[in-house]
PDB file of C-alpha atoms in Angstrom:
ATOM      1  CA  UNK A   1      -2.876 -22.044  15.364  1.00 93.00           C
ATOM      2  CA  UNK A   2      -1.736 -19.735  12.360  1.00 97.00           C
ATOM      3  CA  UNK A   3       2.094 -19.514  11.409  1.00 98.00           C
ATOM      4  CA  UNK A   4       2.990 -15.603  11.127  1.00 98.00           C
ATOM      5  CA  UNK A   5       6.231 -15.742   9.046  1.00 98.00           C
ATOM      6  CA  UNK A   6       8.544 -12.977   8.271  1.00 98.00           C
ATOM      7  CA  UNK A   7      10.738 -12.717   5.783  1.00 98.00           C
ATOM      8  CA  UNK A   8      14.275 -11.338   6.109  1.00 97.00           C
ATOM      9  CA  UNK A   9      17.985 -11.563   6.279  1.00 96.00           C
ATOM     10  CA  UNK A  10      19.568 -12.582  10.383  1.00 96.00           C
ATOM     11  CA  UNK A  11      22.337 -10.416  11.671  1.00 94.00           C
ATOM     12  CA  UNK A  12      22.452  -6.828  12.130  1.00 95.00           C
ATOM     13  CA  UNK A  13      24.331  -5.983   8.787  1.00 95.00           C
ATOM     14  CA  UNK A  14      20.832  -6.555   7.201  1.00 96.00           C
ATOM     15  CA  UNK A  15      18.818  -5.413  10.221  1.00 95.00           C
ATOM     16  CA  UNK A  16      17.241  -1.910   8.466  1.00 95.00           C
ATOM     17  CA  UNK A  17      17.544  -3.533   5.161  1.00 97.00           C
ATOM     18  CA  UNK A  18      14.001  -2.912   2.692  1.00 96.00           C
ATOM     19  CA  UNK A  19      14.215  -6.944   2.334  1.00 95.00           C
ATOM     20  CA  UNK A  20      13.694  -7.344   6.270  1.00 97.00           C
ATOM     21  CA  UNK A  21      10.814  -5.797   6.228  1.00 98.00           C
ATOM     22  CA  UNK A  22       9.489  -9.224   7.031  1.00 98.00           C
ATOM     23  CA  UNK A  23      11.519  -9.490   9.978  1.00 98.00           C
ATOM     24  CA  UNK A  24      10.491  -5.862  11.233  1.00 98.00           C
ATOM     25  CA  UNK A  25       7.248  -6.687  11.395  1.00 98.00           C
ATOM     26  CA  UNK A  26       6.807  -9.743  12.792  1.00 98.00           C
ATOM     27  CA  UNK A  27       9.092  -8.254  15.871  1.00 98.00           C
ATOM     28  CA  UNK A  28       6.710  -6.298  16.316  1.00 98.00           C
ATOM     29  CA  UNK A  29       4.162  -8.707  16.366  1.00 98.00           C
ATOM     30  CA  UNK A  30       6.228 -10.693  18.984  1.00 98.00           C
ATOM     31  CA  UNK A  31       5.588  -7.858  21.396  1.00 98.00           C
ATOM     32  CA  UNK A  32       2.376  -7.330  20.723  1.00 98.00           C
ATOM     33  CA  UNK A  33       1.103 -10.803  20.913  1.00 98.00           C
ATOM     34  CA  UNK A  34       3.764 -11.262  23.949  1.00 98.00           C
ATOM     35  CA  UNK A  35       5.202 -14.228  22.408  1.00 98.00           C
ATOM     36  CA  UNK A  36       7.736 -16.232  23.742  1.00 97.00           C
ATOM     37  CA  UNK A  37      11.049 -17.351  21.767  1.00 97.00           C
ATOM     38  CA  UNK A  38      10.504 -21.571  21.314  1.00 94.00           C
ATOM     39  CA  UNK A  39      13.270 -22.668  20.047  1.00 79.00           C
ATOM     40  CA  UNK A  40      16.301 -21.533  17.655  1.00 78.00           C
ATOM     41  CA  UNK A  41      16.159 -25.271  15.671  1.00 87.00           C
ATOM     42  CA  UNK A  42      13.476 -24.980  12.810  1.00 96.00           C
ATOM     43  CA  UNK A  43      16.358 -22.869  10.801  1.00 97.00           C
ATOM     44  CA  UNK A  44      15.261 -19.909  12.566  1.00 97.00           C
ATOM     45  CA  UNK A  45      14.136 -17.970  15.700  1.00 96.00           C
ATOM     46  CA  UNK A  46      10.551 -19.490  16.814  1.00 98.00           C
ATOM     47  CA  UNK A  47       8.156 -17.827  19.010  1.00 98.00           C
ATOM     48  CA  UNK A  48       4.618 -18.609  20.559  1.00 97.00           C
ATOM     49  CA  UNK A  49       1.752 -16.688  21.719  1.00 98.00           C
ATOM     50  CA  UNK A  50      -1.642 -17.977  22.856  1.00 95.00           C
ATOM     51  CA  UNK A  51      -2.997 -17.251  19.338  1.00 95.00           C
ATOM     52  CA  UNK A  52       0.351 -17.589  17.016  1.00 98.00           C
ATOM     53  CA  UNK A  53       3.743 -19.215  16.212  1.00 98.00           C
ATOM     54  CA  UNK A  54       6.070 -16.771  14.805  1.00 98.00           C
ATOM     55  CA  UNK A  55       8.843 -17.132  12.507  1.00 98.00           C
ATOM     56  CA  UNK A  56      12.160 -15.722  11.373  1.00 97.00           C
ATOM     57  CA  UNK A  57      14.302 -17.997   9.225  1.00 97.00           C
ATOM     58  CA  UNK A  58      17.901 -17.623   9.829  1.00 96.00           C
ATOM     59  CA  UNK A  59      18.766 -19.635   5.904  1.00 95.00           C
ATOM     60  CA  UNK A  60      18.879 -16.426   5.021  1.00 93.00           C
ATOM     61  CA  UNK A  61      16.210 -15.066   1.952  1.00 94.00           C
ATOM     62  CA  UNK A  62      16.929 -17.244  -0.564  1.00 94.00           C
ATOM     63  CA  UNK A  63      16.245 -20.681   1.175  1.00 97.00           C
ATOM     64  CA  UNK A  64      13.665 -19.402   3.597  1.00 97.00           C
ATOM     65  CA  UNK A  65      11.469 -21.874   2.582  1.00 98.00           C
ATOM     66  CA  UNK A  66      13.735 -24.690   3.530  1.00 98.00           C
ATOM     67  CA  UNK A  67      12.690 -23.814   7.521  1.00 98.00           C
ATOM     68  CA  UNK A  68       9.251 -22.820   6.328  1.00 98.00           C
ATOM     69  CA  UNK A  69       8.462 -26.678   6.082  1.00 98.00           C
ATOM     70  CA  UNK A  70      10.539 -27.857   8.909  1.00 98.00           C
ATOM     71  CA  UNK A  71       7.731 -25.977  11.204  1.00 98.00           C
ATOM     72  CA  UNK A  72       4.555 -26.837   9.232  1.00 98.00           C
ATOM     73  CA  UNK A  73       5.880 -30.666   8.850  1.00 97.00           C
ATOM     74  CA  UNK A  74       6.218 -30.371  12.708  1.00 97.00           C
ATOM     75  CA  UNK A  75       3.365 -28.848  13.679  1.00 97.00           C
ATOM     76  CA  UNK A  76       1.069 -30.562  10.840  1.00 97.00           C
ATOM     77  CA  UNK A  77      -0.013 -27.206   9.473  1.00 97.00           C
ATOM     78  CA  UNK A  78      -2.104 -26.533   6.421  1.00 98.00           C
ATOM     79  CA  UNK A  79      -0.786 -23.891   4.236  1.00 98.00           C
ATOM     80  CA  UNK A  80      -3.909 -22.153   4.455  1.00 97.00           C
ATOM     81  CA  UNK A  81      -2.860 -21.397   8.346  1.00 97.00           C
ATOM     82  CA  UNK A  82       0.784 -19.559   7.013  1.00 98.00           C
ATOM     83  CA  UNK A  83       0.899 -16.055   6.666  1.00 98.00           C
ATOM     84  CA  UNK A  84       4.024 -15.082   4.957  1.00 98.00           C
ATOM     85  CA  UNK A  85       4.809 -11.178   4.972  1.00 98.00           C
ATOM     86  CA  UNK A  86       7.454  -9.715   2.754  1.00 98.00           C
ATOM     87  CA  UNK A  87       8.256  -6.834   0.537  1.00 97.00           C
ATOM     88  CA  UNK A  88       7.546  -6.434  -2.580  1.00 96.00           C
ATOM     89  CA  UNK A  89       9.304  -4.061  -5.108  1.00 95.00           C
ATOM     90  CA  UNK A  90       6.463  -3.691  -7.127  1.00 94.00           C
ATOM     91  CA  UNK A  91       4.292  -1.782  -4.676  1.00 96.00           C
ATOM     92  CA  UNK A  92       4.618   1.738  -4.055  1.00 95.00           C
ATOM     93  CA  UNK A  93       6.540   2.603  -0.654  1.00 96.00           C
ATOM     94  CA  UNK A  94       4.260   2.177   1.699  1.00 96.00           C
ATOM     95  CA  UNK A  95       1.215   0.299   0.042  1.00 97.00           C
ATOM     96  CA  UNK A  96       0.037  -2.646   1.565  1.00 97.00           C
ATOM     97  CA  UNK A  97      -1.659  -5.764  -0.126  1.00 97.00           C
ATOM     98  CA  UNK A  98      -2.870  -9.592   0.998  1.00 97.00           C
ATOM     99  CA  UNK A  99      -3.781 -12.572  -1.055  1.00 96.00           C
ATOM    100  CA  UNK A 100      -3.559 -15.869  -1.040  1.00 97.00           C
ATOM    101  CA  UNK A 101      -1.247 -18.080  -3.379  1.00 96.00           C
ATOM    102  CA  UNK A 102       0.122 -17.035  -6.897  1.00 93.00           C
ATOM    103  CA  UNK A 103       3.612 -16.430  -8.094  1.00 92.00           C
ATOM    104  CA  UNK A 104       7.285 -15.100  -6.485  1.00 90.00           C
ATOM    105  CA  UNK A 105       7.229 -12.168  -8.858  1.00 89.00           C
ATOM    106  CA  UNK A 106      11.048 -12.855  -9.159  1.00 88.00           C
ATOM    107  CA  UNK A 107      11.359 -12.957  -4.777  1.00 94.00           C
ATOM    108  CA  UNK A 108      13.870 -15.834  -4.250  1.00 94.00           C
ATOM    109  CA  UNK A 109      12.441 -16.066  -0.802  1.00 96.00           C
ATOM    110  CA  UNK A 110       8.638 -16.302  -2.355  1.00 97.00           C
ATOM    111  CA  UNK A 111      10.545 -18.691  -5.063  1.00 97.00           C
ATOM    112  CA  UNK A 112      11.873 -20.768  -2.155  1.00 98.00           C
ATOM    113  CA  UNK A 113       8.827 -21.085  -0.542  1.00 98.00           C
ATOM    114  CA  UNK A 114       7.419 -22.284  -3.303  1.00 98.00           C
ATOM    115  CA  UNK A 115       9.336 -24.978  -4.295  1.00 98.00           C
ATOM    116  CA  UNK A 116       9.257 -26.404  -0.712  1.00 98.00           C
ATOM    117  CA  UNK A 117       5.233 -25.816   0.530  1.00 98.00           C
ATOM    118  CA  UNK A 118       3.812 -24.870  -2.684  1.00 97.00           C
ATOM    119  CA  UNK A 119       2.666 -21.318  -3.501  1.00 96.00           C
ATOM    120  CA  UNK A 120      -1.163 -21.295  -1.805  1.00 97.00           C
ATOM    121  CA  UNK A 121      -0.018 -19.644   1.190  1.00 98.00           C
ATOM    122  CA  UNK A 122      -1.391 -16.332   2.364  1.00 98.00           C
ATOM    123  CA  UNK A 123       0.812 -13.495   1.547  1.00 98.00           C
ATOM    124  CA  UNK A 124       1.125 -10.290   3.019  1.00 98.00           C
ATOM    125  CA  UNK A 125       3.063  -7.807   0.857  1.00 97.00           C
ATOM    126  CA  UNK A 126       4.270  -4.632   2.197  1.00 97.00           C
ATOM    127  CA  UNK A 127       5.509  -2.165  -0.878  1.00 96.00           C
ATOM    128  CA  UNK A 128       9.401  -0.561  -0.327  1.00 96.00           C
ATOM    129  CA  UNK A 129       9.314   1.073  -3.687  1.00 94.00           C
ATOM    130  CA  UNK A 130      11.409   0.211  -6.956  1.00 91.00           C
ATOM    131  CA  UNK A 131      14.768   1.297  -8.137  1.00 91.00           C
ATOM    132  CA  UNK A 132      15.310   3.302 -11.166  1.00 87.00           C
ATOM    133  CA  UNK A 133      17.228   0.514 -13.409  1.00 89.00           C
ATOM    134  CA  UNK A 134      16.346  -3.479 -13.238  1.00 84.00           C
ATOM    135  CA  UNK A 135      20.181  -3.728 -12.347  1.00 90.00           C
ATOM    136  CA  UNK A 136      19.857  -2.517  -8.920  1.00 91.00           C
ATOM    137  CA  UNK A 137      17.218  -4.557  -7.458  1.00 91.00           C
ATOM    138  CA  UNK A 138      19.825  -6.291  -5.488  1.00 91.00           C
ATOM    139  CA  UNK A 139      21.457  -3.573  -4.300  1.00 93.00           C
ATOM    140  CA  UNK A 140      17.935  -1.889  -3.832  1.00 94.00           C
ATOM    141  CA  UNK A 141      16.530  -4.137  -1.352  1.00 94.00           C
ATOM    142  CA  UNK A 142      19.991  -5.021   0.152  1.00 93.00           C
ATOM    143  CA  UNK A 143      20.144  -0.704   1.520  1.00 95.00           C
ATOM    144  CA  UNK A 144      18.667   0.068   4.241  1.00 96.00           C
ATOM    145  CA  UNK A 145      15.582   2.347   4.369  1.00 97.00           C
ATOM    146  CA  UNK A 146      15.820   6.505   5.215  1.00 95.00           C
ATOM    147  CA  UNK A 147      14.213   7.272   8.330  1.00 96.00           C
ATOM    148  CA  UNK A 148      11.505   8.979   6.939  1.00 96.00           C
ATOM    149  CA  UNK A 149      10.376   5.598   5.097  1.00 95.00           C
ATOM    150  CA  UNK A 150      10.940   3.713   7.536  1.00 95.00           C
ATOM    151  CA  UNK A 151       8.537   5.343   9.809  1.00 95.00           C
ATOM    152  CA  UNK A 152       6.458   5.461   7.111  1.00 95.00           C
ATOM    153  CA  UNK A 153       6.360   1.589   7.169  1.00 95.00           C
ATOM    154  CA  UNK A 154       6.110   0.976  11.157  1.00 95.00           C
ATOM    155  CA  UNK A 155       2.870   2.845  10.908  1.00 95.00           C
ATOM    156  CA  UNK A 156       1.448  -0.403   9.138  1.00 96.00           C
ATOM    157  CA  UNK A 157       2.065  -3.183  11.517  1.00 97.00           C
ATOM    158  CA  UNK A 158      -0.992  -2.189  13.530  1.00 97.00           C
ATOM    159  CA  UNK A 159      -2.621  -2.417  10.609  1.00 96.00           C
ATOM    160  CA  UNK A 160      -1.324  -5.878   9.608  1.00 97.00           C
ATOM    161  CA  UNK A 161      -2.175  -6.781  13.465  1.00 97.00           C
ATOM    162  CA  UNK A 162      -5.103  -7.041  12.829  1.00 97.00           C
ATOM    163  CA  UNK A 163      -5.558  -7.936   9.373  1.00 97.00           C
ATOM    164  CA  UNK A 164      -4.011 -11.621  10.865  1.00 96.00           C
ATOM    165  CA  UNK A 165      -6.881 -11.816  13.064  1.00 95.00           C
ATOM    166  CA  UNK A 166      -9.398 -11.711  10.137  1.00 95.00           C
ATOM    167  CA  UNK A 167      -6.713 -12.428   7.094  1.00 96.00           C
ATOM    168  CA  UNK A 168      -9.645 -14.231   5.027  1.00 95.00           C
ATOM    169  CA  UNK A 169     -10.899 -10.685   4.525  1.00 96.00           C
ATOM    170  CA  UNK A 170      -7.625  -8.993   4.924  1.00 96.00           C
ATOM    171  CA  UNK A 171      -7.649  -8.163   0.916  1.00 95.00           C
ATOM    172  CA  UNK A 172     -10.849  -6.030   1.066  1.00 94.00           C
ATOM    173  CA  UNK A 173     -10.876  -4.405   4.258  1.00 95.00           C
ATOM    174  CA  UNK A 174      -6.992  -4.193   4.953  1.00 94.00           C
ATOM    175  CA  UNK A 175      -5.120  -3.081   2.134  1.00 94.00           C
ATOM    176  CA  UNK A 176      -3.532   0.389   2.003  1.00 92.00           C
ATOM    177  CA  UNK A 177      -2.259   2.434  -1.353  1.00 92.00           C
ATOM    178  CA  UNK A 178       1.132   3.875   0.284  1.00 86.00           C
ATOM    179  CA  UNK A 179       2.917   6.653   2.133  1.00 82.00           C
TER     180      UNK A 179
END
């Protein structure tokens, strides 16, 4: 059993937000794996297919991690079964990229993460662009996307579908350069 988590902000203020692109995907997974919501205790909203447990943490971004490890500690997981997706400022709108481990790259969530499982997770990094100045990365990834992008986006969660199934070779065979 692999733990599918995405990352993202709860409530609907948030909902179309470039930081829950996390969250956007892994509803769509839900559907498409025809998961079943578990439980609302973990810190977030679990679900279960026959293949997958899915997570949204509702710590908000920032302490994600916190209900991260409530699930593996419960279900004895390895972090080598977790499969975190998230965005990622520094890839291009649209680009797509997995690996396993390494640093936040300044994503409190990431940073979370690591400070409660440890950083040798599998990643799966969805790019929503950069801002023009450092001093709106905040207020960057707190705005929700343009239609355009967004649709944009929603065309890689088939994609990312299946790169789960194989995510070992995700990195070679799965990654995409953008819009």
């Amino acid at each position: 059993m692999k733990l599918i988590v995405g990352l993202g902000n709860p409530g609907s203020k948030y909902e179309k937000n470039r930081h829950n692109i996390g969250f956007l995907a892994v509803d769509y997974l839900i559907k498409e794996f025809n998961a079943s919501k578990l439980s609302s205790k973990f810190k977030g909203e679990l679900y279960k297919s026959d293949e997958y447990l899915f997570l949204k943490p509702t710590t908000y971004m920032n302490l994600s991690g916190e209900s991260v490890r409530l699930v593996k500690d419960f279900y004895k997981m390895e972090n080598d079964d977790i499969i975190v997706i998230h965005d990622d400022i520094d890839l291009k709108l649209g680009a797509l990229r997995f690996k396993k481990g390494g640093g936040s790259g300044g994503h409190n969530g990431l940073k979370s993460l690591d400070a409660n499982i440890g950083n040798d997770y599998w990643r799966v990094r969805i790019g929503v662009g950069r801002p023009e100045r450092k001093e709106m990365v905040v207020s960057y990834v707190l705005s929700d996307f343009e239609d355009e992008e967004l649709e944009c986006l929603e065309k890689l969660f088939p994609l990312i579908k299946e790169a789960i199934k194989d995510i070992k070779n995700a990195p070679s065979r799965y990654s995409k350069k953008g819009c």
